[in-house]
PDB file of C-alpha atoms in Angstrom:
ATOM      1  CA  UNK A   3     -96.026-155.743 -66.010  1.00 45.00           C
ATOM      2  CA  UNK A   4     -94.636-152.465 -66.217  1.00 51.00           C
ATOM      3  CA  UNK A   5     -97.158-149.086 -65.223  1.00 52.00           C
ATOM      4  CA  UNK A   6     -96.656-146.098 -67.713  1.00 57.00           C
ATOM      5  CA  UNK A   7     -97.095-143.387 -65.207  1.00 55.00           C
ATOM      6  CA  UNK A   8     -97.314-139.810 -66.697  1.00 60.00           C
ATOM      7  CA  UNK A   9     -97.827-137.834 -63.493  1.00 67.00           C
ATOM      8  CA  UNK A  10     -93.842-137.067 -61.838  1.00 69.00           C
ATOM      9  CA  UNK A  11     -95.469-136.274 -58.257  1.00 67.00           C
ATOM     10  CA  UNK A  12     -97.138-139.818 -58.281  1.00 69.00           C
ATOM     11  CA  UNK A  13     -93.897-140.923 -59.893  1.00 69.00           C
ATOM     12  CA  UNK A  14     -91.857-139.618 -57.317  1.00 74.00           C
ATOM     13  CA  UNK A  15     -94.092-140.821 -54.446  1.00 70.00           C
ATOM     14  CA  UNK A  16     -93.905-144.930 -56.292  1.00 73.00           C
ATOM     15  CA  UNK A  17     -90.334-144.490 -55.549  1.00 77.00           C
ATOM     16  CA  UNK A  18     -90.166-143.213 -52.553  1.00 77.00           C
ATOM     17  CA  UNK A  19     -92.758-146.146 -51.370  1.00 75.00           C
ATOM     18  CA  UNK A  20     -90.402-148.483 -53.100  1.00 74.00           C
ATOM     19  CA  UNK A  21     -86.899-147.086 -51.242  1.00 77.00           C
ATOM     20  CA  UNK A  22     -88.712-147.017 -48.081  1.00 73.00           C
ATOM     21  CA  UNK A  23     -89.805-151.021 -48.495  1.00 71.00           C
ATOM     22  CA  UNK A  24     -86.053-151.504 -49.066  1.00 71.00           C
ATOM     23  CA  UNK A  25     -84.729-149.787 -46.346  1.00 72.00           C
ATOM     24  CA  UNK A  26     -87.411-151.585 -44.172  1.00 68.00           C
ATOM     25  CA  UNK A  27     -86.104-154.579 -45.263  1.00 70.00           C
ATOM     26  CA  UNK A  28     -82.229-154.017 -45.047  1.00 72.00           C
ATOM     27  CA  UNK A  29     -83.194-152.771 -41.320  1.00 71.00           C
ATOM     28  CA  UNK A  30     -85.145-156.165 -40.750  1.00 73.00           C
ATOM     29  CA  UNK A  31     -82.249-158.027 -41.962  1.00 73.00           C
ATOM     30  CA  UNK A  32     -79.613-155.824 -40.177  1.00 73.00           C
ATOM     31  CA  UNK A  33     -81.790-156.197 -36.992  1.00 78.00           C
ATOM     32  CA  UNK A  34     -81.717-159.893 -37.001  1.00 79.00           C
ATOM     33  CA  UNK A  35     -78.187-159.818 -37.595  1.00 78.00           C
ATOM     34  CA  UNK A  36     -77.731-157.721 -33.990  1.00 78.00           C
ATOM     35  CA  UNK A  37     -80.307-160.277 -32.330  1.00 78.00           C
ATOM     36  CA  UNK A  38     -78.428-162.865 -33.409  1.00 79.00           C
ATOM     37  CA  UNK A  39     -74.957-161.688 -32.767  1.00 79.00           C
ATOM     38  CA  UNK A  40     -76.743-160.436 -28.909  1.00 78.00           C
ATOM     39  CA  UNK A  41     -77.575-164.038 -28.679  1.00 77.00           C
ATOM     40  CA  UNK A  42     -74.048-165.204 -29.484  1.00 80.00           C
ATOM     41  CA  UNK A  43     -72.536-163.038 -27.131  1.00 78.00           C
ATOM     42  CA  UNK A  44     -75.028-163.345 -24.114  1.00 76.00           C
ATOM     43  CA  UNK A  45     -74.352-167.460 -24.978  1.00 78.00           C
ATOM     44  CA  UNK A  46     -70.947-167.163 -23.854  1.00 77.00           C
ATOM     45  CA  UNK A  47     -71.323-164.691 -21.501  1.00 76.00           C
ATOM     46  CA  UNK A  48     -73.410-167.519 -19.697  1.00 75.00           C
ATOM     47  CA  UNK A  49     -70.787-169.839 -20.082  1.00 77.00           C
ATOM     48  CA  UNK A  50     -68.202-167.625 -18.800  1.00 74.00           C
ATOM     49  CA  UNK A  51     -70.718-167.498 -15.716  1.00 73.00           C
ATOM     50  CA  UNK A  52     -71.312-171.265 -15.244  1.00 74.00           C
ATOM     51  CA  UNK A  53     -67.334-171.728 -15.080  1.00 75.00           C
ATOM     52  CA  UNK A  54     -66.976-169.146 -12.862  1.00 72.00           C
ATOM     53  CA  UNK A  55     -69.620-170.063 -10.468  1.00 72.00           C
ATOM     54  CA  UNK A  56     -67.852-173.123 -10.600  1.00 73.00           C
ATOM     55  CA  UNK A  57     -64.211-172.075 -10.047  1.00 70.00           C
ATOM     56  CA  UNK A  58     -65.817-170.185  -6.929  1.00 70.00           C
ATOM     57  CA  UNK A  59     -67.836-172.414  -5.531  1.00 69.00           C
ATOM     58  CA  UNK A  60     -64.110-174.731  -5.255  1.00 68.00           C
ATOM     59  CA  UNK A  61     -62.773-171.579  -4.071  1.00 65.00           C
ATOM     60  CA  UNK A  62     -65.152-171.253  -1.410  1.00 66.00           C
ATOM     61  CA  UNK A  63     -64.834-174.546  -0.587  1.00 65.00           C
ATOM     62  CA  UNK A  64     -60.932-174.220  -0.061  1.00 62.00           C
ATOM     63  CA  UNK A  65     -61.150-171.334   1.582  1.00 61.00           C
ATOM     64  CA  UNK A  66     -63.699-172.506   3.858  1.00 61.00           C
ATOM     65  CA  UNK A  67     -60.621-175.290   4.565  1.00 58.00           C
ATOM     66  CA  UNK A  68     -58.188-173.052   5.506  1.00 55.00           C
ATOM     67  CA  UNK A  69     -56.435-172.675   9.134  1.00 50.00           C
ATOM     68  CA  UNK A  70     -54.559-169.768  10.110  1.00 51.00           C
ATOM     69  CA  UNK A  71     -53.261-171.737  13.122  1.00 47.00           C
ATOM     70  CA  UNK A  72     -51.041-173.909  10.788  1.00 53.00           C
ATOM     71  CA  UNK A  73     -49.350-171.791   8.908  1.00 60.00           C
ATOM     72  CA  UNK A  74     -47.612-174.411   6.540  1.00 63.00           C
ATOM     73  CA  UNK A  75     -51.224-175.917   5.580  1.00 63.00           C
ATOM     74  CA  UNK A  76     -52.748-172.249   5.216  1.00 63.00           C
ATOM     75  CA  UNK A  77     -49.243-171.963   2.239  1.00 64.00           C
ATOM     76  CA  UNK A  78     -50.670-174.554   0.132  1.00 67.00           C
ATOM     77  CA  UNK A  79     -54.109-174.270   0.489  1.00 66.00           C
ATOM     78  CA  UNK A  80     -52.993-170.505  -0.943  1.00 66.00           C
ATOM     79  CA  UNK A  81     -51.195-171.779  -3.721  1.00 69.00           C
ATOM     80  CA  UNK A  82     -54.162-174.064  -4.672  1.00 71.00           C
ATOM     81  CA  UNK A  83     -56.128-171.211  -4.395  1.00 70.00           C
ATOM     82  CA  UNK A  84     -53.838-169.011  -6.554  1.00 69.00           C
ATOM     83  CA  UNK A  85     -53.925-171.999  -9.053  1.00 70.00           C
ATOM     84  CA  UNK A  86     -57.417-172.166  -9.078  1.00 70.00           C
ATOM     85  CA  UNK A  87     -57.573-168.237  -9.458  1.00 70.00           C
ATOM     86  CA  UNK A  88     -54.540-167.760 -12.010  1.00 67.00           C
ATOM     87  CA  UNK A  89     -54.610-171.334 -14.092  1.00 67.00           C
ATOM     88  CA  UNK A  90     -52.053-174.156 -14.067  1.00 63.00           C
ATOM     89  CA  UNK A  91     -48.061-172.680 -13.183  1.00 59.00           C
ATOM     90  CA  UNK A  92     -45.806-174.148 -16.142  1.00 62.00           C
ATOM     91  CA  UNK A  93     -42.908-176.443 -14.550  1.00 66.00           C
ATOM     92  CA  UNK A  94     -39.736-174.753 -14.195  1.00 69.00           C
ATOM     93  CA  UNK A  95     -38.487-170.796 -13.270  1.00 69.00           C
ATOM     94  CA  UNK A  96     -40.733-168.260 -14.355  1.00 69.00           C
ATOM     95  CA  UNK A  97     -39.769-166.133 -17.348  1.00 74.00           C
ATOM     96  CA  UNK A  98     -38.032-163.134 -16.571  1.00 77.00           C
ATOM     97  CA  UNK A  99     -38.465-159.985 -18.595  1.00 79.00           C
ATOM     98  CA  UNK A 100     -35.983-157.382 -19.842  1.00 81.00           C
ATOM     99  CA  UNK A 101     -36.530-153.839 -17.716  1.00 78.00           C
ATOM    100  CA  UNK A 102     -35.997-151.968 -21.319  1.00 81.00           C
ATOM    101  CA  UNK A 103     -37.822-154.090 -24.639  1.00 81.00           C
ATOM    102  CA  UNK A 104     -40.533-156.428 -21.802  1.00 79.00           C
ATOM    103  CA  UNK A 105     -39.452-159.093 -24.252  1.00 79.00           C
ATOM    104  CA  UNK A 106     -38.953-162.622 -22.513  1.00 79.00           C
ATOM    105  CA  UNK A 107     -35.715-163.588 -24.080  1.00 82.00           C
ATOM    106  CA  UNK A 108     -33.620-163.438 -21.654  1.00 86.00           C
ATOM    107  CA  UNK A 109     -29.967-165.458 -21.288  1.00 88.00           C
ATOM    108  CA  UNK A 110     -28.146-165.473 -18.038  1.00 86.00           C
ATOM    109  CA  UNK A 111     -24.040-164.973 -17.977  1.00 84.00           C
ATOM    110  CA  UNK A 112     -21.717-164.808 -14.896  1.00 84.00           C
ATOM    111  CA  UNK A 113     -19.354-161.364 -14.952  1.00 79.00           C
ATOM    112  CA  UNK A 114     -15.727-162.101 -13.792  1.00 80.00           C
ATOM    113  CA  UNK A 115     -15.158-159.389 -11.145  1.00 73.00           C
ATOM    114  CA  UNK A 116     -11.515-158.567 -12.114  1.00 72.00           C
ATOM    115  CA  UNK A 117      -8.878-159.592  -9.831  1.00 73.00           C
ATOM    116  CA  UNK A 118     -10.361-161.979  -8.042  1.00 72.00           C
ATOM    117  CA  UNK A 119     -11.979-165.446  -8.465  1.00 77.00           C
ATOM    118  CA  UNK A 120     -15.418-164.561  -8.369  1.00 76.00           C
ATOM    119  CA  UNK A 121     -18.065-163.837 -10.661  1.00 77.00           C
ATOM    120  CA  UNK A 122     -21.456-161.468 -10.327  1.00 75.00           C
ATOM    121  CA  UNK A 123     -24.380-163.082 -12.129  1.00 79.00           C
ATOM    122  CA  UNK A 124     -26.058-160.737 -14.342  1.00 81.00           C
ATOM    123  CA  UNK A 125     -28.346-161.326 -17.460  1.00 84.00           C
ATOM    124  CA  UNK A 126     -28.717-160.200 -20.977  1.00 87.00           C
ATOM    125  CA  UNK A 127     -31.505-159.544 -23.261  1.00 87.00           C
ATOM    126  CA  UNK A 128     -31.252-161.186 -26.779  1.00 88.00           C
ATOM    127  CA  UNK A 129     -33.344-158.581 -28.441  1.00 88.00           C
ATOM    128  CA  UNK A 130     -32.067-155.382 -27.582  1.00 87.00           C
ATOM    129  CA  UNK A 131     -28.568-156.165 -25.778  1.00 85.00           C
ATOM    130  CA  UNK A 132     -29.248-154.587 -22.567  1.00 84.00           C
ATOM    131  CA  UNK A 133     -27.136-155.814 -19.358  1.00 81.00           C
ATOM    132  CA  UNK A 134     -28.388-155.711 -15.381  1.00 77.00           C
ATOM    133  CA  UNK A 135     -26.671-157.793 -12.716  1.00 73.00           C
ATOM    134  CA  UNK A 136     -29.116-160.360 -10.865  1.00 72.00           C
ATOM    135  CA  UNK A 137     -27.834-159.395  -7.635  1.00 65.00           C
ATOM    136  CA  UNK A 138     -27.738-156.435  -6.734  1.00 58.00           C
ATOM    137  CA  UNK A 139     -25.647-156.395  -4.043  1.00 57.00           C
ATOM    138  CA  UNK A 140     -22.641-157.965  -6.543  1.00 55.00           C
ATOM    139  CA  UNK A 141     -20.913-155.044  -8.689  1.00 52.00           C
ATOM    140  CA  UNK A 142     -17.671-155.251 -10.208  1.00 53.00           C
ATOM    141  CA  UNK A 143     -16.900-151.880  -8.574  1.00 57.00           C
ATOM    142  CA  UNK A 144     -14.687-152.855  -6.094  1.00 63.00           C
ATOM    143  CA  UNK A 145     -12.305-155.379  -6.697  1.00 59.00           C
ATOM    144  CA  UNK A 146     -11.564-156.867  -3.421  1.00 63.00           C
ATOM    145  CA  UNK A 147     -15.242-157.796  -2.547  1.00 68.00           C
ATOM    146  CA  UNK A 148     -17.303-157.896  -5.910  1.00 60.00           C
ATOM    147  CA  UNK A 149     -19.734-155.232  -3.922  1.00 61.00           C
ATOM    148  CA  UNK A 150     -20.972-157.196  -1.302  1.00 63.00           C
ATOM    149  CA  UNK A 151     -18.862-156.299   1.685  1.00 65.00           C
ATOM    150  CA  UNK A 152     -17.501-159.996   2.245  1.00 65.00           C
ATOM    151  CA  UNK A 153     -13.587-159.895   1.668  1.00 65.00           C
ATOM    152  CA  UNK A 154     -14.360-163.962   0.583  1.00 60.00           C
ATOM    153  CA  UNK A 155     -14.083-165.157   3.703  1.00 55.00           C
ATOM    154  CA  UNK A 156     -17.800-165.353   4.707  1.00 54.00           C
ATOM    155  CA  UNK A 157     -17.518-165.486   7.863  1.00 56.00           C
ATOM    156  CA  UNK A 158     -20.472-163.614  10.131  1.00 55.00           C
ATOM    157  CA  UNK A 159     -17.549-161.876  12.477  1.00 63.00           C
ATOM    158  CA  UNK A 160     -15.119-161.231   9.403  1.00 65.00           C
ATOM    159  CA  UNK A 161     -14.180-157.523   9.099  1.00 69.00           C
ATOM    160  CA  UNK A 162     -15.951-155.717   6.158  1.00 69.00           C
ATOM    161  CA  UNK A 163     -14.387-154.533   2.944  1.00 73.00           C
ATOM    162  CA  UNK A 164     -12.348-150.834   3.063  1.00 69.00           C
ATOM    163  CA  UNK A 165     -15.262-149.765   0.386  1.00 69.00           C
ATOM    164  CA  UNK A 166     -17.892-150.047   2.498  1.00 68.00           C
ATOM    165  CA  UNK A 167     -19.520-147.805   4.549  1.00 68.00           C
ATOM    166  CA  UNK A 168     -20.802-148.149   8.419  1.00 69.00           C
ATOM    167  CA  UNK A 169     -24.510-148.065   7.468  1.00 68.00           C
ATOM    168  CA  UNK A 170     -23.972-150.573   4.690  1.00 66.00           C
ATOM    169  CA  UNK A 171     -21.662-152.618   7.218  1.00 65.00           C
ATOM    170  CA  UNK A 172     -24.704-152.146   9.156  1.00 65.00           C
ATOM    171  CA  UNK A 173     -26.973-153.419   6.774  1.00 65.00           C
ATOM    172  CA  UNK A 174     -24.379-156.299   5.634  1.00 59.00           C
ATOM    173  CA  UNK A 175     -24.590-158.109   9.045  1.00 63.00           C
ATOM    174  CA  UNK A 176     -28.691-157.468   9.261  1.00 62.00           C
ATOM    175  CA  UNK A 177     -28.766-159.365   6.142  1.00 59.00           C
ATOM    176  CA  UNK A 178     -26.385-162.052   6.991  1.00 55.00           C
ATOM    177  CA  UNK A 179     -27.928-162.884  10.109  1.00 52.00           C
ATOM    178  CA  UNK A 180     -24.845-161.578  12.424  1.00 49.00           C
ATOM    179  CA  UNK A 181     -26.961-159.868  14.911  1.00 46.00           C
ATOM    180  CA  UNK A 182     -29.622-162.117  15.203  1.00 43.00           C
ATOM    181  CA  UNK A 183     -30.367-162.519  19.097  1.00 44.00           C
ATOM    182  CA  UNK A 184     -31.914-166.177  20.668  1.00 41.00           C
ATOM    183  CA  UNK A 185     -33.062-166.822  16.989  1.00 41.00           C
ATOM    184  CA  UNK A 186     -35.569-163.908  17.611  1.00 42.00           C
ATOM    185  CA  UNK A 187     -34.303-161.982  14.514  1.00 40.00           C
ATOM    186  CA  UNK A 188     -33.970-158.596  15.944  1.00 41.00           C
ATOM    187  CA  UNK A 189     -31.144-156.462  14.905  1.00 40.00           C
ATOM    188  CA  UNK A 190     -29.058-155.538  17.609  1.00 40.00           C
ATOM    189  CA  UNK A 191     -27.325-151.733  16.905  1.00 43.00           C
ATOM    190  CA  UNK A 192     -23.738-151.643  16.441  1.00 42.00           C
ATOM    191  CA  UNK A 193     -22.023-149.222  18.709  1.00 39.00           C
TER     192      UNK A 193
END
């Protein structure tokens, strides 16, 4: 059934009514949409909350565990904590990341420190090529000692390499344990 209207203001005011009925219903539709999408979302919001509350409450419970006084207990119950917190640590060395690309493709390479027998261990990113030494202390700067001071020797009393400086003798023993007194670990000053 069709209506023959001749009047355009009554015309005009039919279609109107009949935009206005479809806009109420595409708003209808696009409101259940939201409800339903809210009630997706507020879903797994819950269950993010229930395995949280769970994860805490073992938290709680291995926290409530730990001892200060035994410091080699307190160690693991902190890594079983950091577990807990952080997920399952995959076997073997953690990745390392290149300083320049923070790509994880990383090979390591020993350096040949030229006239001697000894090597500094560096690594090398397969992506972009860069180079950095793994120790920092090694450097193929001086010959004699690879840039750690030690003439090869290793010896705690051995004299130190012409290339290095008092302070960094200084800092050699410290590191090396030369001036450690009655195990305490103090460094005693060299005069």
């Amino acid at each position: 059934m069709f209506l023959i209207i001749r009047r355009p203001q009554l015309r005009q005011q039919l279609r109107r009514l009949y935009r206005s009925m479809h806009e109420l219903h595409d708003r209808s539709v696009a409101e259940k949409r939201r409800a339903d999408t809210a009630a997706q979302e507020l879903e797994q919001l819950q269950l993010a909350v229930n395995v949280f509350r769970r994860q805490s409450i073992e938290i709680q419970a291995t926290i409530s565990r730990l001892d200060i006084r035994e410091s080699a207990e307190a160690w693991a119950l902190g890594a079983h904590i950091i577990a807990l917190l952080d997920g399952p640590v995959p076997p073997g060395p953690p990745p390392r990341f290149c300083p320049s690309c923070q790509i994880a493709d990383v090979e390591d390479y020993d350096l040949p420190i030229p006239h001697t027998d000894d090597s500094a261990p560096c690594a090398r990113c397969r992506r972009c090529g860069h180079n950095w030494a793994l120790d920092p202390a090694a450097d193929g700067c001086c010959a004699a000692c690879g840039g750690s001071g030690n003439l090869g020797r290793q010896g705690l009393d051995d004299p130190p390499c012409p290339c290095m400086t008092p302070e960094q003798d200084h800092l050699r023993r410290i590191r090396s344990g030369a001036n450690d007194h009655a195990g305490i670990g103090r460094a005693i000053p060299l005069s």
